[in-house]
Amino acid sequence: MAIPPSMTEQHHVSQRRQRRIAALSIVAAVVLVVLKLAAGIVSGSLGLLAEALHSATDLVAAVLSFLAIRVGQRPPDRTHPFGHGRAEHLAALFEALLLIAATIYIAYGAINRLATGADDIHVSAWTIGTILLVIVIDIGRTVTSHRASQEFGSPALASNALHFASDLAGSVAVLIGLLLVASGFAAGDSLAALIVAAIVATSAGRLLWDNAQVLMDVAPEGAERVATRAVTNLDLPLTLRRLRIRRSAGQYLADVVIAVDAVSHVSQGHAIADAVEEAVQDALPGADVVVHVEPLDSTGSIRDRVTAAALAHPGIYEVHNVRVLLTDGVPETSLHIKVRPDMRLDHAHELAERVERDVREKVSGISHVDVHIEPIDAEAVEAGVVVDDQLLAVISTAVLQLTGRTYIEARLRDAPRGLTAYVTIVARADQSLHDAHELATRVEDLIQRRAPLIVDVVVHTEPVYES
């Protein structure tokens, strides 16, 4: 079975194809310049000479596109952290300036001939055959470059396609002009040259406008709307604060700022940011997306605001046991914070005082803030397996007394803090979480009263559906 190419391999293949198409454009431009120039000199046709000049600017443009694509495909480096993609847009601007210069020269020559009546043109079968061959080549390279620009999203190849399309239109105009001259209308060639000048000027204007828009970081039309819809359609607890999109070298670059609940864990905020990044990339394929996460000012309960204020301080790894009391209608709170076990007491005390000040700012009218400081537990501690049938029998009896059935599982572990029991019990699925927690607490208390050797009991409740 064939192994599909990786994304990196596909990217390299894409780059090679773009360079090959740009190189073929150079070869085609050389052939066209030679054909048009030779036919123009032999026939004396200003239209053909104008087209030769037009193709000469195309030759320069094709060389620039080839070089710009090579430069633009270089990976980011220290001095160009966002890559070199804008080289293509700079090349396109220079190509537009070349087209404007060609327009002025062609228009001047055509108007001068019309004013002086100096038309000495010799139309032959060879001249007509040459322009027909030119038209065939123009059609081929226009279609090839346009398809490639759509496939790769390359502004350099898009500008090439625009050049070649204007060449094609100009060649058709020159053919019509030569046929008019052959039928006796001498001014036909000069008029054809003016048409070529108008086509070139239009192409130059469009090229200037499109690439100036990109270099000025104008938001791509419709892209922000599509990306915003993709983010807001996510069923996630987030607020979209800012979304900015620009485009460079055919790639969307998105800058997104979202706000999540201030009490969310860092990993939760990161997961939400990943989902936002994926949604924008689905909406705008190939987009480079950067998502910045900010805390959402808590307007919820006093407990939420206290927790958010504490977690906002670097160095606090966990906040728990947040309690709120109302004394004569005035709130007061206490909370536990966990910090590194090697933190000095005076530094930990300063941190606790900062937490107290912030809580008072977040919760107006609060009378007291008591902060209990704890060291955060080690990631893992050694524990031994304890097998004691008598203790398990005590646990079973306690669970049976309070729940009407024995435990699902019970384990005993000898941890540094002492003997710990891990017990799984069943509870009715239709009862409230408050009631289930109260049941678990009663089980814990009863086990510790009947088995004082057990210093800690952890009870897990499994829901059971009763008919």
PDB file of C-alpha atoms in Angstrom, residues 391 394-399 419-422 440-459:
ATOM      1  CA  LEU A 391     -10.482  -3.238  58.834  1.00  0.00           C
ATOM      2  CA  VAL A 394     -15.407  -2.589  59.639  1.00  0.00           C
ATOM      3  CA  ILE A 395     -15.610  -0.567  56.435  1.00  0.00           C
ATOM      4  CA  SER A 396     -18.151  -2.971  54.932  1.00  0.00           C
ATOM      5  CA  THR A 397     -20.370  -2.783  58.033  1.00  0.00           C
ATOM      6  CA  ALA A 398     -20.267   1.041  58.058  1.00  0.00           C
ATOM      7  CA  VAL A 399     -21.138   1.289  54.376  1.00  0.00           C
ATOM      8  CA  LEU A 419      -3.270   4.682  56.772  1.00  0.00           C
ATOM      9  CA  THR A 420      -5.691   5.773  54.011  1.00  0.00           C
ATOM     10  CA  ALA A 421      -8.842   3.976  52.856  1.00  0.00           C
ATOM     11  CA  TYR A 422     -10.213   4.357  49.325  1.00  0.00           C
ATOM     12  CA  ALA A 440     -20.110  10.214  51.360  1.00  0.00           C
ATOM     13  CA  THR A 441     -19.132  12.499  54.256  1.00  0.00           C
ATOM     14  CA  ARG A 442     -21.195  10.453  56.738  1.00  0.00           C
ATOM     15  CA  VAL A 443     -19.538   7.258  55.473  1.00  0.00           C
ATOM     16  CA  GLU A 444     -16.079   8.798  55.926  1.00  0.00           C
ATOM     17  CA  ASP A 445     -16.873   9.974  59.470  1.00  0.00           C
ATOM     18  CA  LEU A 446     -18.368   6.626  60.524  1.00  0.00           C
ATOM     19  CA  ILE A 447     -15.390   4.632  59.199  1.00  0.00           C
ATOM     20  CA  GLN A 448     -12.898   6.877  61.032  1.00  0.00           C
ATOM     21  CA  ARG A 449     -14.884   6.648  64.292  1.00  0.00           C
ATOM     22  CA  ARG A 450     -14.981   2.842  64.127  1.00  0.00           C
ATOM     23  CA  ALA A 451     -11.399   2.448  62.834  1.00  0.00           C
ATOM     24  CA  PRO A 452      -9.202   5.158  64.443  1.00  0.00           C
ATOM     25  CA  LEU A 453      -6.115   3.678  62.769  1.00  0.00           C
ATOM     26  CA  ILE A 454      -7.398   5.047  59.457  1.00  0.00           C
ATOM     27  CA  VAL A 455      -6.327   8.717  59.294  1.00  0.00           C
ATOM     28  CA  ASP A 456      -7.947   9.526  55.955  1.00  0.00           C
ATOM     29  CA  VAL A 457     -10.909   8.155  54.003  1.00  0.00           C
ATOM     30  CA  VAL A 458     -11.633   8.944  50.351  1.00  0.00           C
ATOM     31  CA  VAL A 459     -15.139   7.932  49.256  1.00  0.00           C
TER      32      VAL A 459
END
